[in-house]
Coordinates of C-alpha atoms in Angstrom, one line a residue:
P26 CA 34.9 29.7 36.7
Q27 CA 33.8 33.4 37.4
D28 CA 37.0 35.3 38.0
P29 CA 36.8 38.1 40.6
A30 CA 38.8 40.9 38.5
D31 CA 35.8 40.9 35.9
E32 CA 33.6 44.1 35.7
P33 CA 30.4 43.1 38.1
A34 CA 27.1 42.4 36.1
S35 CA 25.4 45.6 38.3
V36 CA 27.5 48.2 36.3
L37 CA 26.9 46.3 32.9
L38 CA 23.1 46.5 34.1
E39 CA 24.1 50.9 34.5
R40 CA 25.3 51.0 30.8
I41 CA 21.9 48.5 29.4
R42 CA 19.5 50.9 31.1
A43 CA 21.5 54.3 30.0
E44 CA 21.4 52.8 26.3
K45 CA 17.6 52.1 26.5
A46 CA 17.5 55.6 27.9
R47 CA 19.1 57.0 24.9
L48 CA 17.0 54.9 22.5
V49 CA 13.6 56.0 23.6
K50 CA 14.9 59.6 23.5
E51 CA 15.9 59.3 20.0
G52 CA 12.6 58.1 19.3
E53 CA 14.5 54.4 17.9
V54 CA 12.3 52.8 21.0
R55 CA 9.2 53.3 22.6
K56 CA 9.0 53.9 26.3
E57 CA 7.8 51.1 28.5
K58 CA 6.0 50.9 31.6
P59 CA 8.7 50.3 34.7
L60 CA 8.8 47.1 35.6
A61 CA 8.2 45.5 39.0
A62 CA 11.4 44.8 41.4
I63 CA 12.2 41.4 41.8
A64 CA 11.0 39.6 44.7
E65 CA 13.3 37.1 46.7
E66 CA 10.7 34.7 46.1
E67 CA 10.9 34.9 42.2
R68 CA 14.6 33.9 42.1
P69 CA 14.7 30.7 40.8
F70 CA 18.0 29.9 42.3
A71 CA 21.4 31.6 44.2
L72 CA 23.5 33.6 41.6
P73 CA 27.5 33.0 41.3
M74 CA 29.3 36.6 42.9
G75 CA 28.8 39.4 40.2
W76 CA 25.7 38.4 38.6
E77 CA 22.5 40.0 38.6
W78 CA 18.5 38.6 38.0
V79 CA 16.7 41.3 35.6
R80 CA 13.7 41.2 34.2
M81 CA 13.8 39.8 29.7
P82 CA 12.0 43.2 28.6
E83 CA 15.1 45.1 30.8
I84 CA 17.7 43.9 28.3
Y85 CA 16.3 43.8 24.6
Y86 CA 14.7 46.1 22.5
S87 CA 12.3 44.9 19.6
I88 CA 12.6 45.3 15.9
S89 CA 9.3 45.8 14.7
P90 CA 8.8 44.6 10.6
S91 CA 5.9 46.6 10.5
S92 CA 4.9 46.3 6.7
N93 CA 8.1 44.4 5.7
K94 CA 6.5 40.9 6.0
V95 CA 6.1 38.6 3.2
L96 CA 3.2 36.1 2.7
S97 CA 4.0 32.2 3.3
S98 CA 2.2 31.4 0.0
S99 CA 4.9 34.3 -2.0
V100 CA 8.1 32.7 -0.2
Q101 CA 10.2 30.8 -3.2
E102 CA 12.3 28.4 -3.0
E103 CA 15.4 30.7 -4.5
G104 CA 15.3 34.6 -4.6
A105 CA 18.0 37.2 -3.8
Y106 CA 16.8 37.4 0.1
P107 CA 16.3 34.9 2.5
V108 CA 13.1 34.4 4.7
V109 CA 12.8 33.9 8.2
D110 CA 9.2 32.9 10.0
Q111 CA 8.7 31.3 13.3
G112 CA 8.4 27.8 11.7
K113 CA 10.8 24.9 12.0
R114 CA 12.8 25.8 9.4
Y115 CA 16.1 27.9 10.1
I116 CA 15.8 29.6 6.9
A117 CA 11.9 29.4 5.2
G118 CA 12.4 30.0 1.7
Y119 CA 13.3 33.3 -0.4
T120 CA 12.4 36.1 -1.8
D121 CA 13.4 38.9 -5.0
I122 CA 11.5 41.8 -3.0
A123 CA 14.0 44.4 -1.8
S124 CA 11.8 47.2 -0.4
L125 CA 10.8 44.3 2.5
L126 CA 14.2 43.6 3.1
I127 CA 15.3 44.2 7.4
C128 CA 18.7 45.6 7.8
L129 CA 19.7 44.5 11.1
P130 CA 22.2 46.4 13.3
G131 CA 23.5 43.5 14.7
P132 CA 22.9 40.3 15.6
V133 CA 19.4 39.4 16.7
V134 CA 17.2 36.2 18.1
I135 CA 13.9 35.6 16.2
F136 CA 11.1 34.7 18.4
G137 CA 8.1 32.5 17.1
D138 CA 5.3 34.1 18.9
H139 CA 2.8 31.3 17.8
T140 CA 5.4 28.5 17.6
T141 CA 8.2 29.6 20.5
E142 CA 10.6 28.5 18.1
R143 CA 14.4 30.5 19.0
K144 CA 16.6 31.4 16.1
Y145 CA 20.0 33.4 15.8
V146 CA 20.0 35.7 13.1
D147 CA 23.3 37.6 12.0
F148 CA 22.2 38.7 8.2
D149 CA 19.8 41.3 6.8
F150 CA 16.4 39.1 5.8
V151 CA 12.6 39.3 5.2
A152 CA 10.5 38.6 7.9
G153 CA 7.5 36.1 7.5
A154 CA 3.9 37.1 7.7
D155 CA 3.2 35.9 11.3
G156 CA 4.0 35.7 14.5
V157 CA 7.8 36.9 14.3
K158 CA 9.1 38.7 16.9
I159 CA 13.0 40.6 16.4
L160 CA 14.9 40.9 19.9
R161 CA 18.0 43.1 19.8
P162 CA 20.0 42.8 22.9
L163 CA 21.5 45.7 24.6
Q164 CA 25.0 45.7 25.1
L165 CA 25.3 42.0 25.9
N166 CA 26.9 38.8 24.3
E167 CA 24.4 38.6 21.3
K168 CA 25.1 34.6 21.7
F169 CA 24.9 34.6 25.7
F170 CA 21.5 36.1 25.1
F171 CA 20.5 33.7 22.5
H172 CA 21.5 30.3 24.9
Q173 CA 19.7 31.5 27.9
L174 CA 16.6 31.9 26.0
L175 CA 17.0 28.6 24.2
G176 CA 17.3 27.3 27.6
Y177 CA 13.7 28.9 28.8
R178 CA 11.1 26.0 29.1
L179 CA 8.2 28.1 28.3
E180 CA 4.3 27.0 28.8
D181 CA 2.8 25.5 25.7
R182 CA -0.2 27.4 24.2
G183 CA -0.5 25.5 21.4
Y184 CA -1.0 28.6 18.6
A185 CA -1.8 31.3 20.8
R186 CA 0.9 33.4 21.6
H187 CA 3.6 33.1 23.6
F188 CA 5.5 36.2 24.0
K189 CA 4.3 37.5 26.6
I190 CA 5.2 34.5 28.3
L191 CA 8.7 34.7 27.4
N192 CA 9.0 38.3 28.5
S193 CA 7.8 37.8 31.8
Q194 CA 11.4 35.2 32.4
L195 CA 14.1 36.3 34.7
F196 CA 17.5 36.6 32.9
A197 CA 20.6 35.7 34.7
L198 CA 23.3 38.6 33.7
P199 CA 26.9 37.6 34.4
P200 CA 29.8 40.0 33.3
F201 CA 29.8 40.6 30.0
A202 CA 33.5 39.6 30.0
E203 CA 32.2 35.9 31.6
Q204 CA 29.5 35.7 29.1
S205 CA 32.3 35.0 26.5
R206 CA 33.5 32.5 28.1
I207 CA 30.1 30.8 29.1
V208 CA 29.6 31.0 25.0
A209 CA 33.1 29.2 24.0
R210 CA 32.7 26.7 26.7
V211 CA 28.7 26.1 25.3
E212 CA 29.6 26.0 21.7
E213 CA 32.8 23.6 22.6
L214 CA 30.5 21.3 24.9
M215 CA 27.8 21.7 21.6
A216 CA 30.3 20.5 19.2
L217 CA 31.0 17.7 21.3
C218 CA 27.3 16.9 21.1
D219 CA 27.0 17.1 17.7
T220 CA 30.3 14.6 17.4
L221 CA 28.4 12.1 20.0
E222 CA 25.1 12.0 18.3
E223 CA 26.9 11.3 14.7
T224 CA 29.0 8.6 16.3
G225 CA 25.5 7.2 17.8
R226 CA 24.2 7.5 13.9
L227 CA 27.2 6.0 12.5
A228 CA 27.5 3.2 15.4
A229 CA 23.3 2.4 14.2
V230 CA 24.5 2.2 10.4
Q231 CA 27.5 -0.5 11.6
H232 CA 25.4 -2.0 14.4
E233 CA 22.4 -2.4 11.6
R234 CA 25.0 -3.7 9.0
L235 CA 26.7 -6.3 11.7
A236 CA 23.4 -7.7 13.1
S237 CA 22.3 -8.4 9.2
A238 CA 25.3 -10.2 8.2
L239 CA 25.2 -12.3 11.8
F240 CA 21.4 -13.0 11.8
D241 CA 21.6 -13.7 7.3
T242 CA 24.5 -16.3 8.3
L243 CA 22.7 -17.5 10.6
T244 CA 18.9 -18.1 8.7
N245 CA 21.2 -19.6 5.8
S246 CA 22.6 -21.9 7.6
A247 CA 22.4 -25.2 5.2
T248 CA 22.0 -27.6 7.6
E249 CA 21.4 -28.0 11.7
E250 CA 25.0 -28.2 12.6
E251 CA 26.0 -25.4 10.3
A252 CA 23.4 -23.3 12.4
G253 CA 24.8 -24.7 15.4
E254 CA 28.2 -23.5 14.5
N255 CA 26.8 -20.0 13.6
W256 CA 25.2 -19.7 17.0
Q257 CA 28.3 -20.1 18.5
R258 CA 29.7 -17.3 16.1
I259 CA 27.2 -15.0 16.9
A260 CA 27.4 -15.8 21.1
P261 CA 29.9 -14.0 21.9
H262 CA 28.8 -10.9 19.9
F263 CA 25.0 -11.3 21.8
D264 CA 26.2 -8.5 24.6
L265 CA 26.4 -5.9 21.5
L266 CA 23.7 -7.3 19.2
L267 CA 21.0 -7.3 21.6
D268 CA 20.9 -3.9 23.0
R269 CA 17.6 -2.7 21.9
T270 CA 14.4 -4.4 21.1
S271 CA 14.6 -4.0 17.6
M272 CA 17.5 -6.3 17.8
V273 CA 15.7 -8.8 19.4
D274 CA 12.7 -8.4 17.2
R275 CA 15.2 -9.5 14.5
L276 CA 16.4 -12.3 16.7
E277 CA 12.9 -13.6 17.0
Q278 CA 12.3 -13.7 13.0
T279 CA 15.4 -15.3 12.6
I280 CA 14.5 -18.4 15.1
L281 CA 11.3 -18.7 13.0
Q282 CA 12.5 -18.6 9.9
L283 CA 15.3 -21.4 11.5
A284 CA 12.4 -23.3 12.5
V285 CA 11.1 -23.7 9.3
R286 CA 13.7 -24.5 7.3
G287 CA 14.8 -27.7 9.9
R288 CA 17.6 -25.8 11.3
L289 CA 16.6 -25.4 14.8
V290 CA 16.5 -28.8 16.2
P291 CA 18.6 -31.8 15.1
Q292 CA 16.3 -34.4 13.0
N293 CA 15.7 -37.8 14.0
P294 CA 16.1 -40.8 11.1
A295 CA 13.8 -42.9 13.1
D296 CA 11.0 -40.3 12.6
E297 CA 8.0 -41.4 10.3
P298 CA 9.0 -39.0 7.1
A299 CA 6.8 -36.1 6.0
S300 CA 5.9 -38.1 2.9
V301 CA 3.8 -40.5 4.8
L302 CA 2.3 -38.0 6.5
L303 CA 1.1 -36.2 3.0
Q304 CA -0.4 -39.8 2.4
N305 CA -2.4 -39.5 5.4
I306 CA -3.4 -36.5 4.8
G307 CA -4.6 -36.9 1.5
S308 CA -6.6 -40.2 2.8
E309 CA -8.3 -38.1 5.4
K310 CA -9.1 -35.3 2.9
D311 CA -10.5 -38.3 0.5
H312 CA -12.5 -39.6 3.6
L313 CA -13.7 -35.8 4.6
I314 CA -15.0 -35.3 1.0
A315 CA -16.9 -38.4 0.4
T316 CA -18.9 -37.9 3.8
G317 CA -19.7 -34.5 2.6
K318 CA -17.6 -32.4 5.2
I319 CA -15.4 -30.6 2.8
K320 CA -15.3 -29.9 -0.8
R321 CA -13.2 -31.1 -3.3
D322 CA -10.8 -27.8 -4.4
K323 CA -9.5 -27.7 -7.6
P324 CA -5.7 -29.7 -8.6
L325 CA -2.9 -27.6 -7.5
P326 CA -0.2 -27.2 -9.6
P327 CA 3.4 -28.6 -9.3
I328 CA 6.1 -26.9 -7.1
G329 CA 8.4 -25.4 -9.5
G330 CA 12.4 -25.6 -8.6
E331 CA 12.3 -21.5 -8.7
E332 CA 9.7 -22.0 -5.8
K333 CA 11.9 -23.8 -3.6
P334 CA 13.9 -21.0 -1.5
F335 CA 16.4 -23.8 0.3
E336 CA 17.4 -27.3 0.7
L337 CA 15.2 -29.3 2.9
P338 CA 16.1 -31.6 5.1
K339 CA 16.0 -35.3 4.9
L340 CA 12.4 -36.3 5.6
W341 CA 10.6 -32.9 5.0
E342 CA 8.9 -32.5 1.6
W343 CA 7.7 -29.3 0.0
V344 CA 3.8 -28.8 -0.3
R345 CA 1.6 -25.9 -1.5
L346 CA -0.7 -25.2 1.4
G347 CA -3.8 -26.4 -0.1
Q348 CA -2.6 -29.8 0.5
V349 CA -3.0 -30.0 4.1
I350 CA -5.8 -27.3 4.9
E351 CA -9.2 -26.9 4.6
L352 CA -9.6 -23.4 3.8
V353 CA -12.8 -21.7 5.0
S354 CA -13.6 -18.0 3.1
G355 CA -15.5 -15.6 5.3
Q356 CA -18.9 -14.4 4.7
H357 CA -20.1 -10.6 4.4
L358 CA -23.3 -10.2 7.0
L359 CA -25.9 -7.7 6.5
P360 CA -26.2 -5.2 10.1
S361 CA -30.0 -7.5 10.3
E362 CA -28.0 -10.4 10.4
Y363 CA -25.5 -9.9 13.1
S364 CA -26.1 -8.4 16.9
E365 CA -23.6 -5.4 18.0
N366 CA -23.1 -7.5 21.4
L367 CA -22.3 -11.0 22.1
D368 CA -26.3 -11.5 23.0
L369 CA -26.9 -14.3 20.0
A370 CA -25.4 -17.9 19.3
I371 CA -22.3 -17.6 17.5
P372 CA -19.5 -14.8 18.2
Y373 CA -19.2 -12.7 15.0
L374 CA -15.5 -11.6 13.8
T375 CA -15.2 -8.3 11.4
G376 CA -11.7 -8.2 10.9
P377 CA -8.1 -8.1 12.7
A378 CA -8.9 -4.8 14.0
E379 CA -10.9 -7.5 17.2
F380 CA -7.9 -9.8 17.3
G381 CA -6.2 -10.4 20.6
K382 CA -2.4 -11.3 21.3
M383 CA -3.5 -14.7 20.6
Y384 CA -6.9 -15.4 20.4
P385 CA -9.4 -13.4 19.1
Q386 CA -12.3 -10.7 21.0
P387 CA -15.1 -10.1 18.9
T388 CA -17.7 -7.9 20.2
R389 CA -20.5 -9.1 17.8
S390 CA -22.7 -11.8 17.5
T391 CA -24.8 -14.0 14.8
N392 CA -27.0 -16.8 14.2
E393 CA -25.9 -17.3 10.6
R394 CA -23.6 -20.3 9.9
R395 CA -22.7 -19.4 6.3
A396 CA -18.6 -18.8 7.4
I397 CA -18.1 -20.9 10.3
A398 CA -14.4 -21.0 12.0
T399 CA -13.8 -23.8 14.5
N400 CA -11.4 -24.4 17.5
E401 CA -7.6 -24.2 16.7
D402 CA -8.4 -23.2 13.4
I403 CA -5.7 -20.4 12.2
L404 CA -7.3 -17.0 11.0
I405 CA -5.8 -15.1 8.5
T406 CA -6.4 -11.6 7.1
V407 CA -7.1 -11.5 3.5
K408 CA -8.4 -8.1 2.8
G409 CA -7.5 -4.3 4.0
S410 CA -4.2 -3.2 5.6
G411 CA -3.6 -6.3 7.7
V412 CA -3.2 -8.7 4.7
G413 CA -1.3 -11.9 6.2
K414 CA -2.1 -11.0 10.0
L415 CA -2.6 -14.1 12.1
N416 CA -4.8 -15.3 14.5
L417 CA -6.0 -18.8 16.3
V418 CA -9.6 -19.4 16.9
G419 CA -10.0 -20.2 20.8
V420 CA -13.5 -20.7 21.3
E421 CA -16.0 -23.9 19.8
E422 CA -17.6 -21.7 16.6
L423 CA -16.4 -18.4 15.7
A424 CA -18.6 -16.8 12.5
I425 CA -15.7 -14.4 10.3
S426 CA -16.4 -11.6 7.8
R427 CA -15.3 -11.8 4.4
Q428 CA -11.9 -9.8 5.5
L429 CA -10.8 -13.2 7.0
M430 CA -10.1 -16.9 6.2
A431 CA -9.9 -19.5 8.7
I432 CA -6.9 -22.2 8.0
R433 CA -8.1 -25.8 9.2
P434 CA -5.4 -28.1 9.1
I435 CA -5.5 -32.0 8.7
I436 CA -3.4 -33.9 10.6
V437 CA -0.8 -31.0 10.5
G438 CA -0.2 -29.8 14.0
H439 CA -1.7 -26.1 13.9
D440 CA 1.0 -24.7 16.0
F441 CA 3.7 -25.4 13.3
L442 CA 1.6 -24.3 10.9
F443 CA 1.1 -21.4 12.6
L444 CA 4.7 -20.9 12.3
A445 CA 5.4 -21.3 8.8
L446 CA 2.3 -19.1 8.4
S447 CA 3.6 -16.0 10.3
V448 CA 7.0 -16.3 8.4
L449 CA 5.0 -16.3 5.0
G450 CA 2.9 -13.3 6.3
G451 CA 5.4 -10.4 4.2
S452 CA 5.2 -12.9 1.1
F453 CA 0.9 -13.1 1.4
L454 CA 1.0 -8.9 1.6
E455 CA 3.6 -8.9 -1.8
K456 CA 0.8 -10.5 -3.4
S457 CA -2.1 -8.7 -2.1
V458 CA -3.5 -5.9 -5.0
G459 CA -6.1 -3.1 -5.0
I460 CA -5.2 0.6 -3.9
A461 CA -8.4 1.7 -1.6
I462 CA -8.8 -2.1 -0.5
P463 CA -5.8 -4.6 -1.0
G464 CA -6.5 -8.6 -0.9
I465 CA -5.5 -12.0 -1.5
S466 CA -7.3 -14.5 -3.4
R467 CA -8.2 -18.1 -2.0
V468 CA -5.6 -19.4 -4.8
D469 CA -3.0 -17.1 -3.0
V470 CA -3.3 -18.6 -0.1
T471 CA -4.1 -22.7 -0.8
E472 CA -1.2 -22.4 -3.6
A473 CA 1.7 -20.5 -1.0
V474 CA 4.3 -22.9 -0.6
V475 CA 5.3 -24.3 2.5
A476 CA 8.3 -26.9 4.1
L477 CA 6.6 -29.4 5.9
P478 CA 8.6 -31.6 8.7
P479 CA 7.5 -35.1 9.9
I480 CA 5.2 -35.0 12.8
A481 CA 7.2 -35.6 15.8
E482 CA 9.8 -33.3 14.5
Q483 CA 6.8 -30.3 14.3
S484 CA 6.0 -30.8 17.7
R485 CA 9.9 -30.4 18.6
I486 CA 10.1 -27.6 16.6
V487 CA 7.0 -25.4 18.5
A488 CA 8.3 -26.7 21.9
R489 CA 11.7 -25.1 21.1
V490 CA 10.3 -22.0 19.7
A491 CA 8.7 -21.3 22.7
E492 CA 11.3 -21.6 24.8
L493 CA 13.8 -19.2 22.7
R494 CA 10.5 -16.8 22.8
A495 CA 10.3 -16.6 26.4
L496 CA 14.1 -15.7 26.3
C497 CA 13.4 -13.0 24.0
A498 CA 10.3 -11.8 26.0
Q499 CA 12.5 -11.6 29.1
L500 CA 15.3 -9.9 27.2
R501 CA 12.6 -7.3 26.0
D502 CA 11.9 -6.7 29.4
R503 CA 15.2 -6.0 30.9
L504 CA 15.8 -3.9 28.2
A505 CA 12.7 -1.7 29.1
A506 CA 14.0 -2.1 33.0
T507 CA 17.2 -0.4 31.6
A508 CA 15.6 2.0 29.9
K509 CA 13.3 3.0 32.4
T510 CA 16.0 3.2 35.3
Q511 CA 18.4 5.0 32.8
S512 CA 15.4 7.7 32.0
R513 CA 15.1 7.9 35.8
L514 CA 18.6 8.8 36.1
A515 CA 18.2 11.4 33.9
E516 CA 15.2 12.7 35.0
A517 CA 16.9 12.9 38.6
L518 CA 20.0 14.4 37.4
V519 CA 18.4 17.3 34.9
D520 CA 16.0 18.2 38.4
G521 CA 19.4 18.5 40.7
L522 CA 20.9 20.5 37.9
G523 CA 17.8 22.6 37.4

């Protein structure tokens, strides 16, 4: 609140002008050109009683660092004297060169001519090499001067100079006594903001710990019944857990983990067991080999106990991926063997950069048939930064580059296998070797271990996952809408206050 007993800013302004005139007369400050009067239309808002509008250059003088500057290459991690420059770090480093020290007559504000950084400095220092403007306020509370400068939204000109923009600002000058009250209130509120920010950080850590504990408990449920119990334990906390999109992502990953562990839908004892499915797959592979449609792969090693990360439900089986698929390796094509558009017979996919949300979107084509993926094959990235990334073929034929392989399920549902491979994506990435171009081999893919459910249960799992993913998508949309509303409200409040 204003105090009518305060000496008005007009009287303070007279003292400021007298002080500046004295400094000019004594040669401490250069005489400046007269400043234009402030027109009514320049004033951004109505001032309280006792305040005055002034132009920035009226209320401070510059302290020139002249030759008292240190090159950034000479700044040390330790030393006798702090170095302050126009960068974001409050203290850029240190130097031992005493002759460069700038001895201050009182607190100053450092303004970065190229960066618009503003720093309150109340100690002697050595200036950085470039763009450092040292502003000493006249007859003002130095911290009030600093806080008002912090509030200026200055036009960003990149690395161009900004000091002229700062000097074009108007300064709202309150009575001196009120300046002190404002500073005290600002610092009180800033301390509260710091506390809220720190509390937010602590809350985020606690949120992550709680989410990890609950989701991990859910993922590690030993049976479908136990998973149901754990769902009930989590359900009352959903409003707390799922208040950000990252937690919805965690929930969706948990759903996938439960799906491929047999914890998402109840088992049906009447289902034909996966052991029979495996026999049927073996017979189908033998038929395809006999008719020359696929080649016989090398025998796969037995699955060791340490490779089985959880206990399987009844009717499920552990398998190596190579037992239930045909694997097509991509091939490199020379530029002369493909077109940069889709005018040739077969679309040609060079890598995951052309993966769509579900189906690939190739921009090239070829007549070569050396590596052909077919409709509903699962594409897996095996070279480059996207190792393990998946997509699904949605056209009759697609030529693939050596950055990719095509996984063709035999009898197993491709939708369920896609889910299983989504969970395995991280393990494929861990197996990748190479620094410039990391990659995995055919063996890494064929020897991957997956849990195979009965064919009927695969369909139930896929349907349930689709249902839950749709709910997750709705929740993300709601969170995004809430965030957008909050942002609009904040902008409206800021505009209103401005």
